[in-house]
Amino acid sequence: MVSKLISIEEAVDQIRDGIRLMVGGFGGIGTPVSLIDRILQKGMQDLTLIGNDAGFADQGVGRLISHERVKRLLTTHIGSNPDAGRQMMEGKLEVLFYPQGILAEKIRAGGVGLPAILVEPDVGIGPSQQEQLVRYAGKNYVIEPALTADVGIVYAKQADTYGNLIYEKAARNINPLVAMAGKITIAEVEEILPAGELNPEHIVTPGIFVNYIVRTSGGMGEWGFRSISET
Amino acid sequence: MVSKLISIEEAVDQIRDGIRLMVGGFGGIGTPVSLIDRILQKGMQDLTLIGNDAGFADQGVGRLISHERVKRLLTTHIGSNPDAGRQMMEGKLEVLFYPQGILAEKIRAGGVGLPAILVEPDVGIGPSQQEQLVRYAGKNYVIEPALTADVGIVYAKQADTYGNLIYEKAARNINPLVAMAGKITIAEVEEILPAGELNPEHIVTPGIFVNYIVRTSGGMGEWGFRSISET
Amino acid sequence: MGLQIDQRNMIARRAAREILPGMTVNLGIGIPELVADFLPSEWNVMFHSVNGILGVGPFPVQGEENAHLSNAGGTPVTLHSGASFFDSSIAYGMVRSGRVDVAFLGALQVSQRGDLANWIVPGKRVYGIGGGPELARYAKKVIVLMSHLNERNEPKILRECELPLSAKSCVDMIITERAVMKVTKQGLCLTEVMYPYSLEEVVTKTGAPLMISEYLQMVD
Amino acid sequence: MGLQIDQRNMIARRAAREILPGMTVNLGIGIPELVADFLPSEWNVMFHSVNGILGVGPFPVQGEENAHLSNAGGTPVTLHSGASFFDSSIAYGMVRSGRVDVAFLGALQVSQRGDLANWIVPGKRVYGIGGGPELARYAKKVIVLMSHLNERNEPKILRECELPLSAKSCVDMIITERAVMKVTKQGLCLTEVMYPYSLEEVVTKTGAPLMISEYLQMVD
């Protein structure tokens, strides 16, 4: 079998200025940090970033925002990255907020080829963002378009060379959804095995969704935990 | 932890004449046969049955149809059960056909609390079944309502007493979707372990979706395989 | 804001009394994260975390944190027996299909009708909408745990929220370091006043009318 | 209908030539199930089954069938290395998002425009819509494998399908025991005639006009 394992440099060649980049991870956990590092080093900019949250200013996906590489952010929460809020208020960063479960379903819909989802209007989508309403079975619903991306990047614990992925604990979060929604999907993985060595029952993301695998250069160790906010 | 394990008699007490019953399984594989046996014995009738296919006349879910316990069938394929086709043509059985992937998504939508899905009009939903069209982003879509059930019955290989489920091979099919879509979900299971004995990474259906577990009395062994159709 | 750790713990301890054995409970970020500490493990309360865990256990002892195991707030956790992992779409599927019994949320402001504001302070700080609106809309019971006053000692419980709303008419109960209030159709009903605060101190520092429960308790 | 096993195998062998190494391929019920037998395992073609398998392997030897491992047609199968299991919503997610390279389907009738009928014979037999319409609509390439004639020796390839359609204008290619035809914008183009049939026998037994390819092959 042709292995999908490539170098991180080859992988990041898929990512160009101005693309829609979707990123797995939730509050820093399960973020593909090596890919993000390399995107920063290569200087890509004007990105449209889609992800659960804005991470932290100096960690994970948040660094793309803090280094002003992102012009548009589709997310649910930016409380842990004050740079995102500041750039938003200064008009440098366009932010579209979605409720977390809705964002997850929009990404999944993109991944499984559905055009859109129907959502109740009162779950946190601002009226200005409600592009189209439809009356159905006596109630109003918002039509929320499915989300896809030019490139999706995810973090997984294990892969085989076909691209089958297994995640780890809470690092699963939105990664399996992001893995389906990219035209190109790149997985950053800790352990890479020959095809056939993962138990088919335990695979969470079938390899058909994954175009490339790269070996992670780590980074988790340095992070530690941080509470996202204290209300 | 209060165990969700009950007897098959207690489980089938949840099922009454005229309810919407959703059943896991695909072409006989992964069907909760012991529960179906007991439903037949108890004489329940006027069921609305939702499932992938009509099974076989003398095996699995098909027996409910052949014994004329079903008045309405929402499914994708009945080619393997001639009784279903005959009852349909005689006007005894109302059959609504959905394309397989659409039926699966309708069940999933019901399970995760979404009201409906949007579907392209040319994937096999008959015009007479297209209840409501919506124009969205320059194209027409059918609004297909989410499916839920009064009771959903599934087959799993392993459960713990909290109701976490692990399936086996192709017996997974629509079972994890059906497990989410019932107001009451009953799982028929081969092996039942104390809570904590299943690896949390390997659980496919979290126990929150499952109300009751019963021990299967088997039946798979006798079946053998049959090809659904030969075109 | 500005609460001492013992006040935060007191709120969490009181909140735990709203939970019954076997319930499915979501703990939001902040004070809600502390609630689990006040429940006996043998009650088998299943704590739900929107990042994809059902069955969150106690905080780990220092040095035994797992880098991949935190709650939605980023705090390291452990697992309870019967726990499972899944993706966020299923986590919210549990919420949206009505399978979460109680959600504890933090708040910036709450109105007398149970409106919730917890995502933005215009011109100052943007948190983001997060998962609050969906938990508020779909959990069977919604309880806000927060400080009674903001940093400028102004009431956070108001006739109308001044901050943009996260969700309307969703809160069932408010627990602060000073008081416990139920949201009823007639407005807020004060049921408990916490030591060392007086009834008058609670009423004065609440920005909405309070009905006094006939069973009002002064809690030590 | 009524084809001998060697004819069915011949169709399947010819069909296998439309597959390249590493492709993702869906095999429908009937003759399509036989296609995998004619591909070298080292090509690592990933066979997709809508009941929730990617990486279907060869048929097991008799006595080694697994009761829980069959393809969508109910035939026992084995696994190829790299295989995975998932639920049917993900199986169709792969289809709908355009990740299946080739789908081989059976048919009752096909029109000259590539319309497909394979779900009902009104008044006689109802098969059901199954997964055909979605595979037909979303697979990158759709190839029908069927007998050239029905049980009454009438053509199954027609100007217009007489039976209710499963999907419109979706078929790219038709392979029967008599011929291989491509569906083009101008209509059907005959590219191969199978031994022992003659060009005339194919044309006569086809219910739609056939353009003859300038590269027409008479296949032994």
Short mmCIF file of C-alpha atoms in Angstrom, two decimals, chain B residues 49 79 134 138 154 162 164 210-211 217:
data_model
loop_
_atom_site.label_atom_id
_atom_site.label_comp_id
_atom_site.label_asym_id
_atom_site.label_seq_id
_atom_site.Cartn_x
_atom_site.Cartn_y
_atom_site.Cartn_z
CA LEU B 49 -41.51 -0.23 11.85
CA GLY B 79 -36.31 -7.26 -2.03
CA VAL B 134 -36.76 24.86 0.15
CA GLY B 138 -29.53 28.67 -5.69
CA VAL B 154 -30.42 -2.73 18.84
CA TYR B 162 -24.29 1.57 32.47
CA ASN B 164 -22.18 1.58 27.02
CA VAL B 210 -29.38 3.26 26.40
CA ASN B 211 -32.21 2.68 28.88
CA SER B 217 -30.70 -15.69 23.69
#
